[in-house]
GROMACS .gro file of C-alpha atoms in nm:
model
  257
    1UNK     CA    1   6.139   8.593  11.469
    2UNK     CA    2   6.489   8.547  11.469
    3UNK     CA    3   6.722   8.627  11.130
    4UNK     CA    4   6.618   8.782  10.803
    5UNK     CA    5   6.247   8.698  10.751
    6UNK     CA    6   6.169   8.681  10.374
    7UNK     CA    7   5.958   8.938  10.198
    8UNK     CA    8   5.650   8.830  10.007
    9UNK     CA    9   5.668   8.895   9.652
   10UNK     CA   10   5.263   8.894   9.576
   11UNK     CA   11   4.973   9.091   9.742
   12UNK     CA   12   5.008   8.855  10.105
   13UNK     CA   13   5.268   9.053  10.242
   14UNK     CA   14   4.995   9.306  10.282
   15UNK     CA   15   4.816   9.092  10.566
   16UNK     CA   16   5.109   8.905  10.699
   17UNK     CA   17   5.408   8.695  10.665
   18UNK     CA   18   5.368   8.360  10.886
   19UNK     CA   19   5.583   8.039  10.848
   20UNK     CA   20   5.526   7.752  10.986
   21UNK     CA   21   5.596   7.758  11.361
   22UNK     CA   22   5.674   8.083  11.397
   23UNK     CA   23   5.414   8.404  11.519
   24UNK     CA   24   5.243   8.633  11.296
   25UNK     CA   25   5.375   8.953  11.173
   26UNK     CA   26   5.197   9.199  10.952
   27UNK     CA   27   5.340   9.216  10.607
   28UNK     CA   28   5.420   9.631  10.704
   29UNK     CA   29   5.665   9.532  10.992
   30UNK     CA   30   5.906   9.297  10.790
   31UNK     CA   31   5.890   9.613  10.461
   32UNK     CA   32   5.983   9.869  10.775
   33UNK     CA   33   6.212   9.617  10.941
   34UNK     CA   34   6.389   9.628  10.553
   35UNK     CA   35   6.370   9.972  10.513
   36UNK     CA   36   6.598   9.964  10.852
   37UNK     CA   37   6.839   9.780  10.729
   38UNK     CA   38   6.844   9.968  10.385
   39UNK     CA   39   6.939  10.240  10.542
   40UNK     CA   40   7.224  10.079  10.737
   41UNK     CA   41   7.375   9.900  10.483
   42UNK     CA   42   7.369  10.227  10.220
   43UNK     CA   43   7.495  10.443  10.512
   44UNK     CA   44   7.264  10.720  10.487
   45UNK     CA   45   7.248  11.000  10.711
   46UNK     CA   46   7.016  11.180  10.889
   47UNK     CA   47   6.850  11.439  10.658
   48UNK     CA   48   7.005  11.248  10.334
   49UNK     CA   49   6.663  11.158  10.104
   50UNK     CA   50   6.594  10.811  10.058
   51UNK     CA   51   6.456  10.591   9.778
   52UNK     CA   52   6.099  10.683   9.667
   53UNK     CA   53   5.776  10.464   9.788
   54UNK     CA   54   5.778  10.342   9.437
   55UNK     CA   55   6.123  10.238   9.421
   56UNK     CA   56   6.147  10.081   9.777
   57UNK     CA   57   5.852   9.891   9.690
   58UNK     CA   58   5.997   9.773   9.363
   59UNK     CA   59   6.351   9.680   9.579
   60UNK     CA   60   6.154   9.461   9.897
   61UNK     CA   61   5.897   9.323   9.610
   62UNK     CA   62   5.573   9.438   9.769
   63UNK     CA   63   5.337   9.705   9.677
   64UNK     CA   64   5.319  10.081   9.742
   65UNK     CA   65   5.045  10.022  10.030
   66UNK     CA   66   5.235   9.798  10.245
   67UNK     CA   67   5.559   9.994  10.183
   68UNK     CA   68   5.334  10.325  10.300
   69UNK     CA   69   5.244  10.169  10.618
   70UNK     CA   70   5.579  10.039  10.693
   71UNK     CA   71   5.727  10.417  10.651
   72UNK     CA   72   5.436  10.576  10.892
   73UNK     CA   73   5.558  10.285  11.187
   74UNK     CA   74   5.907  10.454  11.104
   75UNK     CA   75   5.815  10.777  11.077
   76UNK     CA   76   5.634  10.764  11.444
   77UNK     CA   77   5.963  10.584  11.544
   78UNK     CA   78   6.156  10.897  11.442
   79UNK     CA   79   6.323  10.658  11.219
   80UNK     CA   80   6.197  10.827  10.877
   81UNK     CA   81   6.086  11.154  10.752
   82UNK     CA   82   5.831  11.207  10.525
   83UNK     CA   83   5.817  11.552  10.343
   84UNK     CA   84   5.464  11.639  10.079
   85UNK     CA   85   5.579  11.696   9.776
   86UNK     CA   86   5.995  11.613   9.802
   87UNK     CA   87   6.010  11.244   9.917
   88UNK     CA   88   6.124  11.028  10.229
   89UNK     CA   89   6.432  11.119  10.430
   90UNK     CA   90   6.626  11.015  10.715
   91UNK     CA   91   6.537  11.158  11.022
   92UNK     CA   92   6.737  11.424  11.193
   93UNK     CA   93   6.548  11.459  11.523
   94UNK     CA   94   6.803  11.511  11.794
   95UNK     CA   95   6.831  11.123  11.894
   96UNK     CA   96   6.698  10.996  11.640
   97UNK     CA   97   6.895  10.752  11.376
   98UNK     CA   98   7.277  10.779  11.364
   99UNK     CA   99   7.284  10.974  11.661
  100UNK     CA  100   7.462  10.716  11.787
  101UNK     CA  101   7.634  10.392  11.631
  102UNK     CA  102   7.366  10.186  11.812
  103UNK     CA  103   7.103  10.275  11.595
  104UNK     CA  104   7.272  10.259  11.257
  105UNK     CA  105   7.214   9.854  11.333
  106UNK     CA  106   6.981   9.774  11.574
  107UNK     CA  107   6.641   9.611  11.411
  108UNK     CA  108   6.334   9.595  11.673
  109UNK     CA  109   6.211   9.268  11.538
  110UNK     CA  110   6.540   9.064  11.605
  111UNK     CA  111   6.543   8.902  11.953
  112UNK     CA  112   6.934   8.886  11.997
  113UNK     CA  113   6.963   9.225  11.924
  114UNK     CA  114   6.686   9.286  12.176
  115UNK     CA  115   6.871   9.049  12.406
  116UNK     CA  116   7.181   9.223  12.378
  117UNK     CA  117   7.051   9.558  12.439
  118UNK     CA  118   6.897   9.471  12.768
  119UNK     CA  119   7.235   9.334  12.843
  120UNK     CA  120   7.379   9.715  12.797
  121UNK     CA  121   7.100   9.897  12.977
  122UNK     CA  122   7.167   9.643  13.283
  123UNK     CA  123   7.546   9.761  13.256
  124UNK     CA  124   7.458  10.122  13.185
  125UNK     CA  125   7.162  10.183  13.427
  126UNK     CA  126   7.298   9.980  13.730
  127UNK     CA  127   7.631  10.206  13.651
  128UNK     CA  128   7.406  10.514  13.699
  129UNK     CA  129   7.239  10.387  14.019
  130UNK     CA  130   7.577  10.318  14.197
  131UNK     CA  131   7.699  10.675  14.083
  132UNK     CA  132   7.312  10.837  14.144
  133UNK     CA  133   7.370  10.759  14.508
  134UNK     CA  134   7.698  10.922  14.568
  135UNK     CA  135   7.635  11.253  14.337
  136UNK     CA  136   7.245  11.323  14.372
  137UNK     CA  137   7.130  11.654  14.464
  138UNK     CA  138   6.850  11.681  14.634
  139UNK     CA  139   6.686  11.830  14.321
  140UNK     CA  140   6.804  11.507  14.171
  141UNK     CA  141   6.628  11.323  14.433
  142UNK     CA  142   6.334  11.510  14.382
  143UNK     CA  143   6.302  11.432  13.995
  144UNK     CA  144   6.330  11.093  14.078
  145UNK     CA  145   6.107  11.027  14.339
  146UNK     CA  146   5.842  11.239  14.108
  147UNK     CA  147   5.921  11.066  13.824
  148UNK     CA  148   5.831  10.738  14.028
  149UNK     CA  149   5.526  10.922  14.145
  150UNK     CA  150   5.398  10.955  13.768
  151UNK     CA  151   5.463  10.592  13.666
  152UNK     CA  152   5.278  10.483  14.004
  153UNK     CA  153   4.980  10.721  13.883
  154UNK     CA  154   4.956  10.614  13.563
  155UNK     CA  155   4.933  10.227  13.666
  156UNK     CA  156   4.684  10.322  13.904
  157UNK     CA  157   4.496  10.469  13.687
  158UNK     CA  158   4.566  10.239  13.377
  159UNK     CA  159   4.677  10.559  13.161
  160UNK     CA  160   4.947  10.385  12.974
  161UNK     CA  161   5.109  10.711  12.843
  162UNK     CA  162   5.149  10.848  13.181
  163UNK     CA  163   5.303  10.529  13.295
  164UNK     CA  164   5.580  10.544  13.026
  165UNK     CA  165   5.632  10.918  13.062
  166UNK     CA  166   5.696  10.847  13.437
  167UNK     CA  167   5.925  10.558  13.350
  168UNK     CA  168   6.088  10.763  13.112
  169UNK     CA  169   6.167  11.013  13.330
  170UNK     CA  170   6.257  10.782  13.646
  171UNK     CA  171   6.559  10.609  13.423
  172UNK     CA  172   6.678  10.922  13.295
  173UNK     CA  173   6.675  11.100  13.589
  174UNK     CA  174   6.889  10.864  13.800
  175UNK     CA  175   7.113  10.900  13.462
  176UNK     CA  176   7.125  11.262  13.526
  177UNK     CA  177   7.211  11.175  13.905
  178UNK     CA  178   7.511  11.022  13.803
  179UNK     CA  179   7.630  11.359  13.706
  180UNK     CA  180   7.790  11.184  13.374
  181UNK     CA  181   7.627  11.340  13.067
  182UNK     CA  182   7.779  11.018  12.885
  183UNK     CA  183   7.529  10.800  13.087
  184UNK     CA  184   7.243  11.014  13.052
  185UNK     CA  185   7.280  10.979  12.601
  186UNK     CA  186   7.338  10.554  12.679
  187UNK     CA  187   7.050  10.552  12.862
  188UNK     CA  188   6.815  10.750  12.641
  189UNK     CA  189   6.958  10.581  12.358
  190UNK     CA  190   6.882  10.241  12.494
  191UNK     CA  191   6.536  10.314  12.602
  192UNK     CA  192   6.446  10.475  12.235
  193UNK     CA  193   6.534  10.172  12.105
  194UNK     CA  194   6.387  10.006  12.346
  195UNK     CA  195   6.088  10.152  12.244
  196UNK     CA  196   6.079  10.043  11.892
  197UNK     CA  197   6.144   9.697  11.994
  198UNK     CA  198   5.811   9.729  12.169
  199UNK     CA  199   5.631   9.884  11.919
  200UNK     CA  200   5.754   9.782  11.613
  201UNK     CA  201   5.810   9.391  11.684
  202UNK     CA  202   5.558   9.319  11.967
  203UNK     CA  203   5.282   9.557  11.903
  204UNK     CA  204   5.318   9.764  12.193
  205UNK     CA  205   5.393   9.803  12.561
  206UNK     CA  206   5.451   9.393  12.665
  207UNK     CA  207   5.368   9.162  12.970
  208UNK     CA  208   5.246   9.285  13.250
  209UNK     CA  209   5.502   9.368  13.474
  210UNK     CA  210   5.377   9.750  13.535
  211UNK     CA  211   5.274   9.659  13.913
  212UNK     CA  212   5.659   9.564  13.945
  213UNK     CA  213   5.795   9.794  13.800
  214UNK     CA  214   5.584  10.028  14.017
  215UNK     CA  215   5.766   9.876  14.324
  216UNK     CA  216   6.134   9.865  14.143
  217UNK     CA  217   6.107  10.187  14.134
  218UNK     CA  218   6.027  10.255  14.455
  219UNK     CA  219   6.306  10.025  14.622
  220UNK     CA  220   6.589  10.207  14.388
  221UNK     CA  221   6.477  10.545  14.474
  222UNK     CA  222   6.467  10.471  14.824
  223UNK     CA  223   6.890  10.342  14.809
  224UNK     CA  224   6.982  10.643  14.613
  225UNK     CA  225   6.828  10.837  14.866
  226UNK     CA  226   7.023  10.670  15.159
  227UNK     CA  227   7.324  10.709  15.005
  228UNK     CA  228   7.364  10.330  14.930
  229UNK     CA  229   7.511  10.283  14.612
  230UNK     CA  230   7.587   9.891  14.606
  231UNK     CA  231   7.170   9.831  14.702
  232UNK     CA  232   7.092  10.117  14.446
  233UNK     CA  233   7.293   9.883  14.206
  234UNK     CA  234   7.137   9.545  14.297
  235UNK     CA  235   6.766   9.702  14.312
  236UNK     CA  236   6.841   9.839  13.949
  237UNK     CA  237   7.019   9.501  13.863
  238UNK     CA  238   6.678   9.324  13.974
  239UNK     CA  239   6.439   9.568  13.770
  240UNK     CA  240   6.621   9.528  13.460
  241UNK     CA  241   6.645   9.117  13.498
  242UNK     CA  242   6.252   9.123  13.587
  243UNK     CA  243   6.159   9.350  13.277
  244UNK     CA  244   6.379   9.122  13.047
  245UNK     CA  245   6.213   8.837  13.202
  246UNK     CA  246   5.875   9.027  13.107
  247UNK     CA  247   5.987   9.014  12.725
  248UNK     CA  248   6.117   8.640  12.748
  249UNK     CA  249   5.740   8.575  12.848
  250UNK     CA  250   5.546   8.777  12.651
  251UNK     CA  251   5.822   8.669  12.307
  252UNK     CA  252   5.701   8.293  12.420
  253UNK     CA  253   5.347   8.345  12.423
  254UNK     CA  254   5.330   8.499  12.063
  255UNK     CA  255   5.587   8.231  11.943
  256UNK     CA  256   5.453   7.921  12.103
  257UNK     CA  257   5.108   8.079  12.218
   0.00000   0.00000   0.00000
């Protein structure tokens, strides 16, 4: 998974690209995971059109079909923006590509970058805690702790969409917490791409580190609401190393089954 992984040049890529050794990977993940880096490397901006289905398919050497399903992944990614009748075009969702630098380079499928970006959200988001329990108002503290309520729910009740809208909302609310609006873009920056990590190269949410999570949450909440911003640290510290640990595990078991 790590590196450039070639693209197919007959009618295989459609079902997948798998080398010896290494896990499978639908032929449509790789095309997207090109188109990605297409668009970083020609340096086009959100709203600027991009190649044609045809003439991407021609560039990556695969066919129109795999190239379609590779630009639907992006386009639910927010990545890509396809318009009936006038082409493909970068997106220009607020957040989206280029709103920052980080996603001009980021690719989901590349485990260093993933690496690395856990790396800043444990920088960023244990940043936030320490500030979160020094500035929070107690509407902040209110948005957190029901924020922390959804993702609890939605374990509980194995609806994985209100699980990630609560963890969504837990993260970004500490962010807000801090009181530094620079913060609160990192950390929904990170977690967007975040997301595409998990749904571009892993197929979806990973491991099964929900019930933790659930109890993360919990401890961090409970040291910004003391006041204790060196345990509001640590507890976020802890949840970030646990849900990296979560991807190490679930990275080995497609790799090495």
């Amino acid at each position: 998974m790590d590196g450039d992984p070639p693209l197919a040049a007959d009618s295989s890529t459609e079902q997948s690209t798998e080398q010896e050794g290494a896990a499978y990977r639908p032929g449509y993940e790789l095309v997207a995971e090109e188109i990605l880096r297409l668009i970083a490397e020609s340096q086009l901006q959100p709203g600027e059109r991009m190649p044609t289905e045809s003439q991407l398919a021609s560039r990556l050497g695969t066919s129109r079909t795999v190239v379609r399903e590779a630009v639907k992944i992006l386009s639910a990614l927010g990545r890509v923006r396809a318009q009936k009748g006038r082409g493909l075009f970068v997106a220009n969702d607020p957040g989206m590509l280029s709103s920052s630098r980080l996603g001009s380079f980021f690719l989901p499928t590349d485990l260093d970058h993933i690496y690395r970006l856990f790396e800043f959200r444990r920088v960023q988001e244990e940043a936030a805690s320490r500030l979160a329990a020094t500035r929070a108002t107690p509407a902040d503290l209110r948005a957190i702790e029901g924020a922390a309520e959804t993702c609890r729910e939605g374990y509980l009740t194995g609806r994985q969409e209100l699980f990630e809208r609560g963890d969504d909302d837990f993260h970004l609310s500490i962010a807000k917490a801090s009181q530094n609006p620079f913060l609160v873009e990192a950390v929904r920056e990170a977690r967007r791409l975040q997301r595409q990590s998990s749904t571009m190269g892993l197929h979806g949410t990973v491991g099964g580190h929900a019930e933790g999570a659930v109890t993360e949450h919990a401890v961090i909440y409970q040291a910004i609401r003391d006041g204790d911003p060196e345990a509001a640290a640590e507890a976020a510290t802890v949840h970030l190393d646990q849900t990296l640990e979560d991807y190490r595990r679930e990275i080995q078991r497609r790799v090495f089954g």
